[in-house]
PDB file of C-alpha atoms in Angstrom:
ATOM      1  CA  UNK A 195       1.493 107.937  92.674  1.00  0.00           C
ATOM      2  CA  UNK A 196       2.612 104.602  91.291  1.00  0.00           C
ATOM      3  CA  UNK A 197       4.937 106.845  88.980  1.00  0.00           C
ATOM      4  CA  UNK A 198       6.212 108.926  91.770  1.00  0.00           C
ATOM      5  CA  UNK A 199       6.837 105.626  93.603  1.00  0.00           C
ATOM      6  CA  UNK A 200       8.888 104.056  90.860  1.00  0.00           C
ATOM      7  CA  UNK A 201      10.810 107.227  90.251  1.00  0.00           C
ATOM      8  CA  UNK A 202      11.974 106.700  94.032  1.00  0.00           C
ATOM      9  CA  UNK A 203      12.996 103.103  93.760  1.00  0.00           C
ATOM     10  CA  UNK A 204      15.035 103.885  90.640  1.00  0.00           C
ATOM     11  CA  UNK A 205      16.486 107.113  92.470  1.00  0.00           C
ATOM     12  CA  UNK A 206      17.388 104.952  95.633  1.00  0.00           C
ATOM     13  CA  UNK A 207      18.947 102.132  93.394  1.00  0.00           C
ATOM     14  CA  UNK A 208      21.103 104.978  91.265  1.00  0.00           C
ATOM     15  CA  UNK A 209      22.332 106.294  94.943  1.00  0.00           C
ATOM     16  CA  UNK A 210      23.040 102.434  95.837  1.00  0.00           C
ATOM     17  CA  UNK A 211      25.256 102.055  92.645  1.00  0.00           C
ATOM     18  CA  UNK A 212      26.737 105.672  92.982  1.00  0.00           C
ATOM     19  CA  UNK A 213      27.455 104.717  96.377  1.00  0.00           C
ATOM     20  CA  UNK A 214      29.005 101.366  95.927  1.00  0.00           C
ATOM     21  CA  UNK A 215      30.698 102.856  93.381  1.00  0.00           C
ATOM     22  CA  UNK A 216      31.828 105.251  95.310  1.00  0.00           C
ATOM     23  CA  UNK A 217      33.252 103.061  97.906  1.00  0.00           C
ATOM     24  CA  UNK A 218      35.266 101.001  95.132  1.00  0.00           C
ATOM     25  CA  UNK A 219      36.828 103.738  94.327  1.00  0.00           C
ATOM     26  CA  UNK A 220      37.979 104.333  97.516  1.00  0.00           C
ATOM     27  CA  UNK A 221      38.582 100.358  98.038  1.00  0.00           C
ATOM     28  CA  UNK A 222      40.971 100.543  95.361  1.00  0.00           C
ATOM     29  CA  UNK A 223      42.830 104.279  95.960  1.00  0.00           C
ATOM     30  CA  UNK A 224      43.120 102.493  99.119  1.00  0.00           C
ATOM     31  CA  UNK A 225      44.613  99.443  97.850  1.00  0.00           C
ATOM     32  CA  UNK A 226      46.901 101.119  95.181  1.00  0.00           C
ATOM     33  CA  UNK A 227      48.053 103.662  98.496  1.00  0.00           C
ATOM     34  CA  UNK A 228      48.952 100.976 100.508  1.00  0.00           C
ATOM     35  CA  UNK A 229      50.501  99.078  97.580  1.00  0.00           C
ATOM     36  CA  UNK A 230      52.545 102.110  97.106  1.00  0.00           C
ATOM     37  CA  UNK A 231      53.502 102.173 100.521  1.00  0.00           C
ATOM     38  CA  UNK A 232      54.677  98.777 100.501  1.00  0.00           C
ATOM     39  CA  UNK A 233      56.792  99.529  97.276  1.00  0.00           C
ATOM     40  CA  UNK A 234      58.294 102.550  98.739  1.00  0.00           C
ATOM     41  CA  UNK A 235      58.827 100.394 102.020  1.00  0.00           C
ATOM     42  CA  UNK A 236      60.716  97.829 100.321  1.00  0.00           C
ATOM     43  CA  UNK A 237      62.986 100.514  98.265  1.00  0.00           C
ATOM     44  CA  UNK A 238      63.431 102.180 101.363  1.00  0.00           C
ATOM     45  CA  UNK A 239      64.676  98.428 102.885  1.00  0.00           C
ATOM     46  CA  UNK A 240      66.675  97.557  99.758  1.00  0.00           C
ATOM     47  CA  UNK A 241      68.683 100.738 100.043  1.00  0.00           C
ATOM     48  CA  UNK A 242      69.289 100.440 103.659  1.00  0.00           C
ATOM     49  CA  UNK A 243      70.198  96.885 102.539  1.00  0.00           C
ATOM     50  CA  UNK A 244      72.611  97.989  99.937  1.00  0.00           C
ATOM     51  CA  UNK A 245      73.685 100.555 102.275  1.00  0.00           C
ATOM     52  CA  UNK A 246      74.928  98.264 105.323  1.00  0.00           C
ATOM     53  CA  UNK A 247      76.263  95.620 102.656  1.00  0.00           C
ATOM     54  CA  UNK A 248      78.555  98.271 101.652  1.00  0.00           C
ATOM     55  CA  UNK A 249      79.927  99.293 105.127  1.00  0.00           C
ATOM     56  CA  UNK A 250      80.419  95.340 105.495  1.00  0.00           C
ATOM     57  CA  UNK A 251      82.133  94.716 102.496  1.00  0.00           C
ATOM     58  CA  UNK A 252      84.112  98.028 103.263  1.00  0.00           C
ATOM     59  CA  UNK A 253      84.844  96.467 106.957  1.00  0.00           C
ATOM     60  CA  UNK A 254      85.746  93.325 105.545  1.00  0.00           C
ATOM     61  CA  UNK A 255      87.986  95.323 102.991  1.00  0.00           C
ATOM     62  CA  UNK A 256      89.389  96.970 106.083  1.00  0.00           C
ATOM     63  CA  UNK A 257      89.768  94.022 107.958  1.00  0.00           C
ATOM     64  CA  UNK A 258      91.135  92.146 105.354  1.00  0.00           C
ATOM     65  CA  UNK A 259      93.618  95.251 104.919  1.00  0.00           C
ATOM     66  CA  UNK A 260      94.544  94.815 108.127  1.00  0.00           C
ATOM     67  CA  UNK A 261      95.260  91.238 108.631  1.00  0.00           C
ATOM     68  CA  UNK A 262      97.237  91.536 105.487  1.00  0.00           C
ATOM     69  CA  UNK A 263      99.362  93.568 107.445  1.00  0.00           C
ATOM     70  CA  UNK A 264      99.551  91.784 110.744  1.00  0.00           C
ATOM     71  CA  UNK A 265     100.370  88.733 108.734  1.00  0.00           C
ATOM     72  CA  UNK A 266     103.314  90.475 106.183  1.00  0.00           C
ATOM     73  CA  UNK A 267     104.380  91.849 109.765  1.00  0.00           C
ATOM     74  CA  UNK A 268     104.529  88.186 111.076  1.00  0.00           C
ATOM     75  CA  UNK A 269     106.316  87.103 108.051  1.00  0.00           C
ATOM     76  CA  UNK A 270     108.870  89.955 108.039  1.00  0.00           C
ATOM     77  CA  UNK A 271     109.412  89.428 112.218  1.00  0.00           C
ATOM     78  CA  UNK A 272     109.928  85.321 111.257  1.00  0.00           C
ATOM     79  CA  UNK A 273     112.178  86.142 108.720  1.00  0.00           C
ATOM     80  CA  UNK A 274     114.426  88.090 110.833  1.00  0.00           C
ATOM     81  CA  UNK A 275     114.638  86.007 113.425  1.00  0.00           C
ATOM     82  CA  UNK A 276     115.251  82.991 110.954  1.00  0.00           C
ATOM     83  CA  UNK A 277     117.971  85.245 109.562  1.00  0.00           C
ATOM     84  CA  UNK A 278     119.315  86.446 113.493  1.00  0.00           C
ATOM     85  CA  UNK A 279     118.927  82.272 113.939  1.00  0.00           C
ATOM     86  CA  UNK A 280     121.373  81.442 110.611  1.00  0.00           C
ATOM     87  CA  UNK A 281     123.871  84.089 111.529  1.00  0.00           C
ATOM     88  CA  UNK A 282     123.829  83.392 114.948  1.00  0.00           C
ATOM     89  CA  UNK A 283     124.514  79.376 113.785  1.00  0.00           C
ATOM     90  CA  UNK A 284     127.341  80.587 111.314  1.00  0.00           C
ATOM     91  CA  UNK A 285     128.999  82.610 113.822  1.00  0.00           C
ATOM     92  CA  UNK A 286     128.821  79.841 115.836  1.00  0.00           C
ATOM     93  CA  UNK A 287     130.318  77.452 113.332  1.00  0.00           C
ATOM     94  CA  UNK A 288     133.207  79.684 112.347  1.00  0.00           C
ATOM     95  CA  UNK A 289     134.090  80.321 116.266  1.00  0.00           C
ATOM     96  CA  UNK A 290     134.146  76.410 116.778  1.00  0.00           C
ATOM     97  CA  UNK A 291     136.180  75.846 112.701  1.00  0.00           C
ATOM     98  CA  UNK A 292     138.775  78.344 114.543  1.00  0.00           C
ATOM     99  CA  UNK A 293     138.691  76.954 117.713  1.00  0.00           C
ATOM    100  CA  UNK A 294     139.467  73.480 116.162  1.00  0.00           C
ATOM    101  CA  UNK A 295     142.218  74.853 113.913  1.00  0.00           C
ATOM    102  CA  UNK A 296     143.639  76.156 116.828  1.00  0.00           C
ATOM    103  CA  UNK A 297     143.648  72.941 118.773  1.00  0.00           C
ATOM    104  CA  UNK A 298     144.662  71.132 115.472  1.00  0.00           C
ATOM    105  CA  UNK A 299     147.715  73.967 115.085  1.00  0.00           C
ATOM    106  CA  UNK A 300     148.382  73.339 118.945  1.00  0.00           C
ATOM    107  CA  UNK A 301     147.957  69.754 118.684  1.00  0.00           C
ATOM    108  CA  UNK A 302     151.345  69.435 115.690  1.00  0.00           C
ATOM    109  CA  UNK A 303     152.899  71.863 117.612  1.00  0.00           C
ATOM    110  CA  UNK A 304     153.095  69.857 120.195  1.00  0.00           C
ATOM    111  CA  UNK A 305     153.790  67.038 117.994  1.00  0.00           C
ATOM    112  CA  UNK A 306     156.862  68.773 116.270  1.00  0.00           C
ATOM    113  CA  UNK A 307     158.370  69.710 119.662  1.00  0.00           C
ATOM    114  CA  UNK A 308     157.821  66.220 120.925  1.00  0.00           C
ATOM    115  CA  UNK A 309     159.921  64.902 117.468  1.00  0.00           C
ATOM    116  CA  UNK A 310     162.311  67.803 117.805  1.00  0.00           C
ATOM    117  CA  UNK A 311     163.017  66.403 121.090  1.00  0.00           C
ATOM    118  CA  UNK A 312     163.146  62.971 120.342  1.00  0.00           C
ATOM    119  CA  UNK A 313     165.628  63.486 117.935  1.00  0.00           C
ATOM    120  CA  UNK A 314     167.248  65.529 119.550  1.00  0.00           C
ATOM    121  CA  UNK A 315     167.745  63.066 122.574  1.00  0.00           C
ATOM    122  CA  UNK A 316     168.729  60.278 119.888  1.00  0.00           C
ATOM    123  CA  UNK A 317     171.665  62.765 118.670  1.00  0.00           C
ATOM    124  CA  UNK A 318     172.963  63.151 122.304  1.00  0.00           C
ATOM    125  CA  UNK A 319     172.368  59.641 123.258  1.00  0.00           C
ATOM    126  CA  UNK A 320     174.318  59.175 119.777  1.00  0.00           C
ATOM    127  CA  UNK A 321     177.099  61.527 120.657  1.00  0.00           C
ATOM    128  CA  UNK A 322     177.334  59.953 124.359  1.00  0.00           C
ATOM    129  CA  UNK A 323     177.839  56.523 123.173  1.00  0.00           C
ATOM    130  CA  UNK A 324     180.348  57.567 120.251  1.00  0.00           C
ATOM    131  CA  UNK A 325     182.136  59.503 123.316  1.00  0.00           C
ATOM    132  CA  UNK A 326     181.831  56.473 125.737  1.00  0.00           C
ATOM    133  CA  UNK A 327     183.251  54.534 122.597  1.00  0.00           C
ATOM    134  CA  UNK A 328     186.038  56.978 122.145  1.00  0.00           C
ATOM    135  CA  UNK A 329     187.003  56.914 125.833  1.00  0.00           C
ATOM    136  CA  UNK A 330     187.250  53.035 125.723  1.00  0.00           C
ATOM    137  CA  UNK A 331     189.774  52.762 122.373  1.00  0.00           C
ATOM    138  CA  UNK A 332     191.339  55.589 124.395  1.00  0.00           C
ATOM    139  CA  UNK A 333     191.897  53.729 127.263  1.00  0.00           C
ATOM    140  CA  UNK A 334     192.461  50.136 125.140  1.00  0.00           C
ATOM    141  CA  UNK A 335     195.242  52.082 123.091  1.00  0.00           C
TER     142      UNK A 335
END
């Protein structure tokens, strides 16, 4: 009896070990599992990471694309307009050059005629006194 009782306790302490056994085993498929979950969440993260810094760096590439263009667009319109500006300014500058030359060709013109006539009174004012002079011997002889 003493035998048959002995047998048991070993029996129930083999199922105890066979049983907490067991359960490590499952403790630790259940451990690596979720460990592998985790991995697999993280890869799953990292590539969705990867994934949306691409389509920013591909918007930024657009962007930058973009602004490029606005801004050689600005540069190109401000040149233009510099370029309208300057020919505007030497258009400008030769209408006023001719202008003046005019003025300036109007202006000795003027001055000529005024000479022309000035001499030209001196000769008659010249002519009437030799005249006047000739009419006096004339009338002393």
């Amino acid at each position: 009896k003493k035998h048959g009782a002995v047998q048991e306790a070993l029996a129930q302490e083999l199922e105890d070990k066979r049983q907490h056994v067991q359960h490590q085993k499952k403790q630790k498929e259940r451990v690596e599992e979720i460990a592998e979950q985790q991995f697999t969440q993280r890869l799953a993260d990292a590539e969705k990471n990867r994934d949306a810094h691409k389509t920013i760096m591909q918007n930024h590439r657009i962007v930058s694309a973009q602004q490029l263009e606005e801004n050689k667009a600005k540069i190109s319109s401000e040149v233009q307009r510099r370029r309208a500006k300057r020919e505007e300014m030497s258009e400008r500058r030769q209408q006023e050059l001719q202008k003046f030359q005019s003025q300036n060709q109007e202006h000795r013109q003027h001055q000529e005629d005024t000479m022309a006539k000035q001499r030209a009174d001196r000769q008659q004012a010249l002519e009437q006194v030799k005249v006047e002079k000739e009419e006096l011997q004339d009338v002393h002889v």
